[in-house]
Amino acid sequence: MGLVQAVKGAVGGVLADQWKDFYTVPAGLPSTAALFAAVPRGTNAGRGSNTSGSSNIITNGSKIIVPEGYGLLLFQDGAITAFVAEPGGYEWRSDDLNSQSIFAGDGLVSTFIKQSWERFKFGGQPGSQQAAYFVSLKELPDNRFGTQSEIYWDDGFLNTQVGAVTRGSYTLKIVDPILFVKNFVPASYLQPGQVFDFTDLDNAAASQLFNEVVGSLAPAFSLYTNDPSKGNRITKLQQDSLGFAQSLSAAVEQGYQWKSDRGLAIVKTAIVSIEYDANTRELLKTVQRADALSGSRGNSNLQASVAQGIQSAGENGGAAGLVGVGMASGMFGVGGMQQPVTPAADDPVSKLKKAKEMLDLGLITQSDYDALKAKALGL
């Protein structure tokens, strides 16, 4: 034990590294945390506190607990050496000299001297770096997007360019942790105690993603509203979070290759608000009026208008006025509604035929028909 105190910086850490630790997810993490180092918990089955072990060495026999919803990445000297996606407990084993127990092998003294020599060569620090990092495999919420001014896109349904200011949020998922770490995460986050969080305002990498999402909004709106297989309308955007998420993810992938280069994907979106510009609002009002007057509802509105006209004509012009309205309604095809009919010739037979149709439709009374009949026949 005296030797430990004599060369405390080099040898003390060697002995402390022999405690078999439990590594797991640190406590108090936010739900948006994407990547962070594993931390030791419950050292040596409660028989001591392994506070002297080197932070970049994992002792053989240490157990790493992988919770549900997380993957585990193992590093040695900056290189990824393993990945685990299944939850459970795993025991660390390494051929590296620094991870070997000095109480095994050829005896205490020989192994002790080897490790001390290696550490003295590196200023009393281990000549290797080993690390374990957890990466979230869950949907990561609360990623915001928004535009300060109108964005414009060509809308297939309205058949013109439309514009809007919009804001909302989306969930992210790390679909390829190895690509994510190797190609996107800055080296400063691959340090103990650092947490890579997409919602961190000081995270420059996350800010870059925000800018790319905003730059992809116009193409995403265009993809959504111009999909002929769905017949999507601009007014469905706030109701179809999954459908728009697919369009936004496709636009981001096309422009910035999130999935293929960075291992990231957008899963769901929530559009909080869309404020259309003045021209788009007028177009939407026109479309709403057209929708209201289409199909059976339009037929009902037309019949009501014709009936109102006949009533007014009857009050103002008697039977002659009713004939005029009857002729006008024939242009709209009262019997079939919305089917144009060529006006009939101005003869008694045509007038009587038209009057009979109006009587059958309930647009005039029997007495009105009799008066029209008498007038047409000159009686």
Short mmCIF file of N, CA and C in Angstrom, two decimals, residues 30-187:
data_model
loop_
_atom_site.label_atom_id
_atom_site.label_comp_id
_atom_site.label_asym_id
_atom_site.label_seq_id
_atom_site.Cartn_x
_atom_site.Cartn_y
_atom_site.Cartn_z
N PRO A 30 -32.33 15.77 -19.78
CA PRO A 30 -33.55 16.25 -20.44
C PRO A 30 -34.01 15.25 -21.49
N SER A 31 -35.28 15.28 -21.83
CA SER A 31 -35.84 14.34 -22.82
C SER A 31 -35.30 14.59 -24.22
N THR A 32 -34.66 15.73 -24.42
CA THR A 32 -34.13 16.07 -25.75
C THR A 32 -32.66 15.71 -25.91
N ALA A 33 -32.03 15.12 -24.88
CA ALA A 33 -30.61 14.76 -24.95
C ALA A 33 -30.41 13.66 -25.99
N ALA A 34 -29.43 13.84 -26.87
CA ALA A 34 -29.20 12.89 -27.95
C ALA A 34 -27.97 12.03 -27.74
N LEU A 35 -26.90 12.58 -27.14
CA LEU A 35 -25.64 11.85 -26.99
C LEU A 35 -24.95 12.32 -25.71
N PHE A 36 -24.42 11.37 -24.94
CA PHE A 36 -23.77 11.72 -23.68
C PHE A 36 -22.94 10.52 -23.23
N ALA A 37 -21.92 10.79 -22.38
CA ALA A 37 -21.03 9.74 -21.90
C ALA A 37 -21.72 8.91 -20.81
N ALA A 38 -21.39 7.62 -20.79
CA ALA A 38 -21.84 6.76 -19.69
C ALA A 38 -21.11 7.16 -18.41
N VAL A 39 -21.79 7.03 -17.28
CA VAL A 39 -21.19 7.40 -16.00
C VAL A 39 -21.21 6.20 -15.07
N PRO A 40 -20.18 6.07 -14.18
CA PRO A 40 -20.15 4.95 -13.22
C PRO A 40 -21.18 5.16 -12.11
N ARG A 41 -21.87 4.07 -11.76
CA ARG A 41 -22.85 4.11 -10.67
C ARG A 41 -22.70 2.83 -9.85
N GLY A 42 -22.87 2.90 -8.55
CA GLY A 42 -22.85 1.71 -7.71
C GLY A 42 -21.53 0.98 -7.77
N THR A 43 -20.44 1.66 -7.47
CA THR A 43 -19.10 1.13 -7.64
C THR A 43 -18.83 -0.12 -6.78
N ASN A 44 -18.27 -1.14 -7.39
CA ASN A 44 -17.77 -2.34 -6.71
C ASN A 44 -18.79 -2.95 -5.75
N ALA A 45 -20.04 -3.04 -6.22
CA ALA A 45 -21.10 -3.68 -5.43
C ALA A 45 -21.23 -3.07 -4.04
N GLY A 46 -20.92 -1.75 -3.92
CA GLY A 46 -21.10 -1.06 -2.66
C GLY A 46 -19.96 -1.21 -1.67
N ARG A 47 -18.87 -1.87 -2.07
CA ARG A 47 -17.78 -2.07 -1.13
C ARG A 47 -16.78 -0.92 -1.13
N GLY A 48 -16.97 0.06 -1.94
CA GLY A 48 -16.06 1.19 -1.95
C GLY A 48 -16.49 2.19 -3.00
N SER A 49 -15.78 3.31 -3.07
CA SER A 49 -16.08 4.32 -4.07
C SER A 49 -14.87 4.50 -4.95
N ASN A 50 -15.00 4.10 -6.18
CA ASN A 50 -13.85 4.12 -7.09
C ASN A 50 -13.69 5.51 -7.69
N THR A 51 -13.28 6.47 -6.90
CA THR A 51 -13.16 7.85 -7.36
C THR A 51 -11.79 8.16 -7.93
N SER A 52 -10.84 7.25 -7.78
CA SER A 52 -9.48 7.53 -8.24
C SER A 52 -9.19 6.96 -9.62
N GLY A 53 -10.10 6.18 -10.17
CA GLY A 53 -9.88 5.59 -11.48
C GLY A 53 -9.79 6.65 -12.56
N SER A 54 -9.02 6.39 -13.58
CA SER A 54 -8.89 7.35 -14.69
C SER A 54 -10.20 7.42 -15.47
N SER A 55 -10.57 8.64 -15.85
CA SER A 55 -11.85 8.83 -16.51
C SER A 55 -11.88 8.26 -17.91
N ASN A 56 -10.72 7.98 -18.49
CA ASN A 56 -10.69 7.47 -19.85
C ASN A 56 -10.23 6.02 -19.91
N ILE A 57 -10.41 5.29 -18.81
CA ILE A 57 -10.09 3.87 -18.77
C ILE A 57 -11.28 3.13 -18.17
N ILE A 58 -11.68 2.04 -18.82
CA ILE A 58 -12.74 1.18 -18.29
C ILE A 58 -12.11 -0.16 -17.93
N THR A 59 -12.23 -0.55 -16.69
CA THR A 59 -11.57 -1.75 -16.21
C THR A 59 -12.29 -3.00 -16.70
N ASN A 60 -11.50 -4.02 -17.04
CA ASN A 60 -12.10 -5.30 -17.39
C ASN A 60 -12.97 -5.82 -16.26
N GLY A 61 -14.12 -6.33 -16.61
CA GLY A 61 -15.07 -6.81 -15.62
C GLY A 61 -16.12 -5.79 -15.25
N SER A 62 -15.94 -4.55 -15.67
CA SER A 62 -16.97 -3.53 -15.41
C SER A 62 -18.22 -3.86 -16.22
N LYS A 63 -19.36 -3.56 -15.63
CA LYS A 63 -20.63 -3.83 -16.31
C LYS A 63 -21.24 -2.52 -16.79
N ILE A 64 -21.77 -2.53 -18.00
CA ILE A 64 -22.44 -1.36 -18.58
C ILE A 64 -23.91 -1.71 -18.79
N ILE A 65 -24.80 -0.93 -18.20
CA ILE A 65 -26.24 -1.16 -18.30
C ILE A 65 -26.81 -0.28 -19.40
N VAL A 66 -27.43 -0.90 -20.38
CA VAL A 66 -28.05 -0.17 -21.49
C VAL A 66 -29.56 -0.17 -21.29
N PRO A 67 -30.18 0.98 -20.96
CA PRO A 67 -31.63 1.02 -20.75
C PRO A 67 -32.39 0.95 -22.08
N GLU A 68 -33.70 0.76 -21.97
CA GLU A 68 -34.58 0.80 -23.13
C GLU A 68 -34.52 2.17 -23.79
N GLY A 69 -34.50 2.18 -25.11
CA GLY A 69 -34.54 3.43 -25.84
C GLY A 69 -33.19 4.06 -26.09
N TYR A 70 -32.11 3.35 -25.74
CA TYR A 70 -30.77 3.90 -25.94
C TYR A 70 -29.88 2.88 -26.63
N GLY A 71 -28.89 3.37 -27.37
CA GLY A 71 -27.84 2.55 -27.91
C GLY A 71 -26.53 2.89 -27.24
N LEU A 72 -25.56 1.99 -27.30
CA LEU A 72 -24.27 2.19 -26.65
C LEU A 72 -23.17 2.15 -27.70
N LEU A 73 -22.35 3.19 -27.72
CA LEU A 73 -21.18 3.26 -28.60
C LEU A 73 -19.92 3.17 -27.76
N LEU A 74 -19.00 2.27 -28.13
CA LEU A 74 -17.74 2.13 -27.43
C LEU A 74 -16.61 2.68 -28.28
N PHE A 75 -15.72 3.43 -27.64
CA PHE A 75 -14.59 4.06 -28.33
C PHE A 75 -13.28 3.59 -27.70
N GLN A 76 -12.25 3.47 -28.51
CA GLN A 76 -10.89 3.32 -28.01
C GLN A 76 -9.96 4.13 -28.90
N ASP A 77 -9.24 5.05 -28.27
CA ASP A 77 -8.32 5.94 -28.98
C ASP A 77 -9.01 6.66 -30.14
N GLY A 78 -10.25 7.11 -29.88
CA GLY A 78 -10.97 7.91 -30.85
C GLY A 78 -11.72 7.14 -31.90
N ALA A 79 -11.57 5.82 -31.95
CA ALA A 79 -12.24 5.01 -32.96
C ALA A 79 -13.41 4.25 -32.34
N ILE A 80 -14.51 4.13 -33.09
CA ILE A 80 -15.65 3.35 -32.63
C ILE A 80 -15.31 1.87 -32.74
N THR A 81 -15.42 1.15 -31.64
CA THR A 81 -15.06 -0.27 -31.63
C THR A 81 -16.27 -1.19 -31.50
N ALA A 82 -17.41 -0.68 -31.05
CA ALA A 82 -18.59 -1.54 -30.89
C ALA A 82 -19.84 -0.69 -30.77
N PHE A 83 -20.97 -1.31 -31.10
CA PHE A 83 -22.27 -0.64 -30.93
C PHE A 83 -23.28 -1.66 -30.44
N VAL A 84 -24.06 -1.27 -29.45
CA VAL A 84 -25.09 -2.13 -28.87
C VAL A 84 -26.43 -1.40 -28.93
N ALA A 85 -27.45 -2.06 -29.49
CA ALA A 85 -28.77 -1.45 -29.56
C ALA A 85 -29.79 -2.19 -28.69
N GLU A 86 -29.41 -3.35 -28.15
CA GLU A 86 -30.32 -4.13 -27.32
C GLU A 86 -30.15 -3.74 -25.86
N PRO A 87 -31.25 -3.48 -25.15
CA PRO A 87 -31.13 -3.16 -23.72
C PRO A 87 -30.65 -4.36 -22.92
N GLY A 88 -29.96 -4.09 -21.81
CA GLY A 88 -29.48 -5.16 -20.96
C GLY A 88 -28.15 -4.80 -20.32
N GLY A 89 -27.54 -5.76 -19.60
CA GLY A 89 -26.26 -5.55 -18.94
C GLY A 89 -25.14 -6.18 -19.74
N TYR A 90 -24.02 -5.47 -19.91
CA TYR A 90 -22.89 -5.95 -20.70
C TYR A 90 -21.61 -5.79 -19.88
N GLU A 91 -20.69 -6.77 -19.96
CA GLU A 91 -19.43 -6.73 -19.23
C GLU A 91 -18.31 -6.28 -20.15
N TRP A 92 -17.55 -5.34 -19.68
CA TRP A 92 -16.45 -4.80 -20.49
C TRP A 92 -15.26 -5.75 -20.47
N ARG A 93 -14.76 -6.05 -21.65
CA ARG A 93 -13.54 -6.84 -21.79
C ARG A 93 -12.67 -6.19 -22.85
N SER A 94 -11.42 -6.01 -22.57
CA SER A 94 -10.50 -5.39 -23.51
C SER A 94 -9.13 -6.04 -23.40
N ASP A 95 -8.45 -6.15 -24.54
CA ASP A 95 -7.09 -6.66 -24.55
C ASP A 95 -6.06 -5.59 -24.22
N ASP A 96 -6.54 -4.35 -24.10
CA ASP A 96 -5.60 -3.27 -23.81
C ASP A 96 -4.98 -3.45 -22.43
N LEU A 97 -3.69 -3.19 -22.33
CA LEU A 97 -2.95 -3.39 -21.09
C LEU A 97 -3.56 -2.58 -19.95
N ASN A 98 -4.05 -1.37 -20.26
CA ASN A 98 -4.57 -0.50 -19.21
C ASN A 98 -5.84 -1.04 -18.58
N SER A 99 -6.56 -1.90 -19.29
CA SER A 99 -7.80 -2.43 -18.76
C SER A 99 -7.61 -3.72 -17.98
N GLN A 100 -6.40 -4.29 -18.01
CA GLN A 100 -6.16 -5.56 -17.34
C GLN A 100 -6.11 -5.36 -15.82
N SER A 101 -6.62 -6.33 -15.12
CA SER A 101 -6.55 -6.28 -13.65
C SER A 101 -5.13 -6.63 -13.20
N ILE A 102 -4.57 -5.83 -12.29
CA ILE A 102 -3.20 -6.13 -11.83
C ILE A 102 -3.19 -7.27 -10.83
N PHE A 103 -4.37 -7.77 -10.47
CA PHE A 103 -4.44 -8.90 -9.55
C PHE A 103 -4.65 -10.21 -10.29
N ALA A 104 -4.35 -10.24 -11.57
CA ALA A 104 -4.54 -11.45 -12.36
C ALA A 104 -3.32 -11.68 -13.24
N GLY A 105 -3.34 -12.73 -13.99
CA GLY A 105 -2.26 -12.99 -14.93
C GLY A 105 -1.04 -13.56 -14.25
N ASP A 106 0.14 -12.95 -14.48
CA ASP A 106 1.40 -13.48 -13.98
C ASP A 106 1.71 -13.03 -12.56
N GLY A 107 0.78 -12.36 -11.91
CA GLY A 107 1.05 -11.92 -10.54
C GLY A 107 1.04 -10.40 -10.45
N LEU A 108 0.96 -9.93 -9.21
CA LEU A 108 0.83 -8.50 -8.95
C LEU A 108 2.01 -7.70 -9.47
N VAL A 109 3.22 -8.14 -9.15
CA VAL A 109 4.39 -7.31 -9.39
C VAL A 109 4.65 -7.11 -10.87
N SER A 110 4.65 -8.19 -11.64
CA SER A 110 5.01 -8.07 -13.06
C SER A 110 4.02 -7.20 -13.82
N THR A 111 2.73 -7.39 -13.58
CA THR A 111 1.72 -6.59 -14.28
C THR A 111 1.74 -5.15 -13.80
N PHE A 112 1.94 -4.98 -12.52
CA PHE A 112 2.01 -3.64 -11.92
C PHE A 112 3.13 -2.82 -12.56
N ILE A 113 4.29 -3.42 -12.74
CA ILE A 113 5.45 -2.72 -13.31
C ILE A 113 5.18 -2.34 -14.76
N LYS A 114 4.56 -3.24 -15.50
CA LYS A 114 4.27 -2.96 -16.91
C LYS A 114 3.36 -1.74 -17.05
N GLN A 115 2.30 -1.71 -16.24
CA GLN A 115 1.36 -0.61 -16.36
C GLN A 115 1.96 0.69 -15.85
N SER A 116 2.72 0.63 -14.78
CA SER A 116 3.36 1.84 -14.28
C SER A 116 4.29 2.42 -15.33
N TRP A 117 5.07 1.55 -15.99
CA TRP A 117 6.00 2.01 -17.01
C TRP A 117 5.24 2.69 -18.15
N GLU A 118 4.13 2.10 -18.59
CA GLU A 118 3.35 2.69 -19.67
C GLU A 118 2.80 4.06 -19.26
N ARG A 119 2.39 4.19 -18.02
CA ARG A 119 1.81 5.46 -17.59
C ARG A 119 2.87 6.54 -17.40
N PHE A 120 4.01 6.17 -16.88
CA PHE A 120 5.07 7.17 -16.72
C PHE A 120 5.50 7.74 -18.07
N LYS A 121 5.45 6.93 -19.12
CA LYS A 121 5.80 7.41 -20.46
C LYS A 121 4.84 8.49 -20.94
N PHE A 122 3.63 8.47 -20.42
CA PHE A 122 2.63 9.47 -20.82
C PHE A 122 2.33 10.44 -19.69
N GLY A 123 3.34 10.76 -18.91
CA GLY A 123 3.18 11.76 -17.85
C GLY A 123 2.28 11.31 -16.73
N GLY A 124 2.25 10.05 -16.44
CA GLY A 124 1.43 9.54 -15.35
C GLY A 124 0.01 9.24 -15.75
N GLN A 125 -0.37 9.43 -17.03
CA GLN A 125 -1.72 9.15 -17.51
C GLN A 125 -1.70 7.87 -18.36
N PRO A 126 -2.82 7.17 -18.44
CA PRO A 126 -2.87 5.97 -19.26
C PRO A 126 -2.53 6.29 -20.71
N GLY A 127 -1.87 5.35 -21.38
CA GLY A 127 -1.50 5.54 -22.78
C GLY A 127 -2.59 5.12 -23.73
N SER A 128 -3.79 5.09 -23.25
CA SER A 128 -4.93 4.71 -24.09
C SER A 128 -6.15 5.49 -23.64
N GLN A 129 -7.12 5.62 -24.51
CA GLN A 129 -8.37 6.31 -24.17
C GLN A 129 -9.54 5.39 -24.50
N GLN A 130 -10.31 5.07 -23.50
CA GLN A 130 -11.48 4.23 -23.67
C GLN A 130 -12.70 5.00 -23.17
N ALA A 131 -13.78 4.89 -23.89
CA ALA A 131 -14.98 5.65 -23.51
C ALA A 131 -16.23 4.91 -23.97
N ALA A 132 -17.30 5.12 -23.24
CA ALA A 132 -18.61 4.56 -23.59
C ALA A 132 -19.60 5.71 -23.63
N TYR A 133 -20.36 5.78 -24.74
CA TYR A 133 -21.35 6.85 -24.91
C TYR A 133 -22.71 6.24 -25.23
N PHE A 134 -23.72 6.86 -24.64
CA PHE A 134 -25.09 6.48 -24.96
C PHE A 134 -25.64 7.42 -26.02
N VAL A 135 -26.38 6.86 -26.95
CA VAL A 135 -27.05 7.65 -27.96
C VAL A 135 -28.54 7.30 -27.91
N SER A 136 -29.38 8.31 -27.91
CA SER A 136 -30.82 8.09 -27.80
C SER A 136 -31.37 7.52 -29.10
N LEU A 137 -32.18 6.47 -28.97
CA LEU A 137 -32.88 5.89 -30.11
C LEU A 137 -34.35 6.26 -30.11
N LYS A 138 -34.75 7.15 -29.21
CA LYS A 138 -36.14 7.59 -29.10
C LYS A 138 -36.40 8.77 -30.04
N GLU A 139 -37.69 9.10 -30.18
CA GLU A 139 -38.03 10.35 -30.86
C GLU A 139 -37.64 11.50 -29.93
N LEU A 140 -36.91 12.46 -30.47
CA LEU A 140 -36.45 13.60 -29.68
C LEU A 140 -37.35 14.79 -29.98
N PRO A 141 -38.12 15.26 -28.99
CA PRO A 141 -39.15 16.26 -29.23
C PRO A 141 -38.66 17.70 -29.16
N ASP A 142 -39.61 18.60 -29.42
CA ASP A 142 -39.43 20.04 -29.15
C ASP A 142 -38.38 20.70 -30.01
N ASN A 143 -38.22 20.23 -31.25
CA ASN A 143 -37.35 20.91 -32.21
C ASN A 143 -38.21 21.91 -32.99
N ARG A 144 -37.93 23.18 -32.86
CA ARG A 144 -38.79 24.23 -33.39
C ARG A 144 -38.37 24.67 -34.79
N PHE A 145 -39.35 25.14 -35.55
CA PHE A 145 -39.06 25.81 -36.81
C PHE A 145 -40.00 27.00 -36.94
N GLY A 146 -39.61 27.97 -37.75
CA GLY A 146 -40.44 29.14 -37.96
C GLY A 146 -39.82 30.05 -39.00
N THR A 147 -40.66 30.84 -39.65
CA THR A 147 -40.18 31.78 -40.67
C THR A 147 -40.51 33.20 -40.23
N GLN A 148 -39.60 34.11 -40.48
CA GLN A 148 -39.82 35.51 -40.12
C GLN A 148 -40.59 36.26 -41.19
N SER A 149 -40.55 35.79 -42.42
CA SER A 149 -41.30 36.41 -43.52
C SER A 149 -41.93 35.30 -44.35
N GLU A 150 -42.76 35.69 -45.34
CA GLU A 150 -43.47 34.71 -46.14
C GLU A 150 -42.52 33.82 -46.94
N ILE A 151 -42.86 32.56 -47.01
CA ILE A 151 -42.22 31.66 -47.96
C ILE A 151 -43.24 31.35 -49.05
N TYR A 152 -42.79 31.09 -50.27
CA TYR A 152 -43.69 30.91 -51.41
C TYR A 152 -43.42 29.58 -52.09
N TRP A 153 -44.50 28.97 -52.57
CA TRP A 153 -44.38 27.73 -53.33
C TRP A 153 -45.53 27.65 -54.33
N ASP A 154 -45.37 26.83 -55.35
CA ASP A 154 -46.41 26.62 -56.36
C ASP A 154 -47.38 25.57 -55.85
N ASP A 155 -48.65 25.95 -55.78
CA ASP A 155 -49.68 25.07 -55.26
C ASP A 155 -50.48 24.47 -56.42
N GLY A 156 -50.47 23.14 -56.53
CA GLY A 156 -51.15 22.48 -57.64
C GLY A 156 -52.65 22.61 -57.58
N PHE A 157 -53.24 22.61 -56.41
CA PHE A 157 -54.70 22.70 -56.31
C PHE A 157 -55.20 24.09 -56.67
N LEU A 158 -54.55 25.11 -56.12
CA LEU A 158 -54.95 26.48 -56.43
C LEU A 158 -54.41 26.93 -57.78
N ASN A 159 -53.46 26.16 -58.32
CA ASN A 159 -52.90 26.43 -59.65
C ASN A 159 -52.21 27.79 -59.73
N THR A 160 -51.55 28.17 -58.65
CA THR A 160 -50.80 29.43 -58.64
C THR A 160 -49.81 29.40 -57.49
N GLN A 161 -49.02 30.45 -57.36
CA GLN A 161 -48.08 30.56 -56.25
C GLN A 161 -48.79 31.10 -55.02
N VAL A 162 -48.50 30.49 -53.88
CA VAL A 162 -49.10 30.93 -52.62
C VAL A 162 -47.97 31.22 -51.63
N GLY A 163 -48.30 31.98 -50.58
CA GLY A 163 -47.29 32.36 -49.60
C GLY A 163 -47.85 32.36 -48.19
N ALA A 164 -46.98 32.11 -47.20
CA ALA A 164 -47.42 32.08 -45.81
C ALA A 164 -46.23 32.24 -44.88
N VAL A 165 -46.52 32.73 -43.68
CA VAL A 165 -45.58 32.69 -42.55
C VAL A 165 -46.04 31.56 -41.66
N THR A 166 -45.12 30.70 -41.25
CA THR A 166 -45.53 29.52 -40.48
C THR A 166 -44.55 29.24 -39.36
N ARG A 167 -45.01 28.52 -38.35
CA ARG A 167 -44.15 28.07 -37.26
C ARG A 167 -44.72 26.77 -36.70
N GLY A 168 -43.84 25.99 -36.09
CA GLY A 168 -44.27 24.72 -35.52
C GLY A 168 -43.10 23.99 -34.90
N SER A 169 -43.23 22.68 -34.75
CA SER A 169 -42.17 21.86 -34.16
C SER A 169 -42.17 20.50 -34.83
N TYR A 170 -41.08 19.75 -34.60
CA TYR A 170 -40.98 18.42 -35.17
C TYR A 170 -40.18 17.53 -34.22
N THR A 171 -40.34 16.23 -34.39
CA THR A 171 -39.54 15.27 -33.62
C THR A 171 -38.48 14.68 -34.54
N LEU A 172 -37.29 14.48 -33.95
CA LEU A 172 -36.15 13.91 -34.67
C LEU A 172 -35.89 12.50 -34.16
N LYS A 173 -35.29 11.67 -35.01
CA LYS A 173 -34.85 10.35 -34.58
C LYS A 173 -33.49 10.06 -35.19
N ILE A 174 -32.60 9.53 -34.36
CA ILE A 174 -31.27 9.11 -34.84
C ILE A 174 -31.43 7.69 -35.38
N VAL A 175 -31.45 7.53 -36.68
CA VAL A 175 -31.69 6.22 -37.30
C VAL A 175 -30.39 5.47 -37.57
N ASP A 176 -29.25 6.16 -37.56
CA ASP A 176 -27.95 5.51 -37.72
C ASP A 176 -26.96 6.18 -36.78
N PRO A 177 -26.83 5.67 -35.54
CA PRO A 177 -25.97 6.32 -34.55
C PRO A 177 -24.51 6.44 -34.99
N ILE A 178 -24.01 5.46 -35.74
CA ILE A 178 -22.60 5.51 -36.16
C ILE A 178 -22.36 6.67 -37.13
N LEU A 179 -23.26 6.81 -38.13
CA LEU A 179 -23.15 7.94 -39.05
C LEU A 179 -23.29 9.25 -38.30
N PHE A 180 -24.23 9.30 -37.38
CA PHE A 180 -24.49 10.52 -36.61
C PHE A 180 -23.24 10.98 -35.87
N VAL A 181 -22.56 10.06 -35.18
CA VAL A 181 -21.39 10.43 -34.40
C VAL A 181 -20.19 10.72 -35.29
N LYS A 182 -19.96 9.90 -36.29
CA LYS A 182 -18.77 10.07 -37.13
C LYS A 182 -18.85 11.29 -38.04
N ASN A 183 -20.05 11.59 -38.55
CA ASN A 183 -20.17 12.62 -39.58
C ASN A 183 -20.76 13.94 -39.10
N PHE A 184 -21.37 13.96 -37.89
CA PHE A 184 -22.08 15.19 -37.53
C PHE A 184 -21.71 15.74 -36.16
N VAL A 185 -21.57 14.91 -35.16
CA VAL A 185 -21.35 15.41 -33.79
C VAL A 185 -19.95 16.02 -33.68
N PRO A 186 -19.84 17.28 -33.24
CA PRO A 186 -18.51 17.89 -33.05
C PRO A 186 -17.70 17.15 -31.98
N ALA A 187 -16.38 17.17 -32.13
CA ALA A 187 -15.50 16.46 -31.19
C ALA A 187 -15.63 16.97 -29.77
#
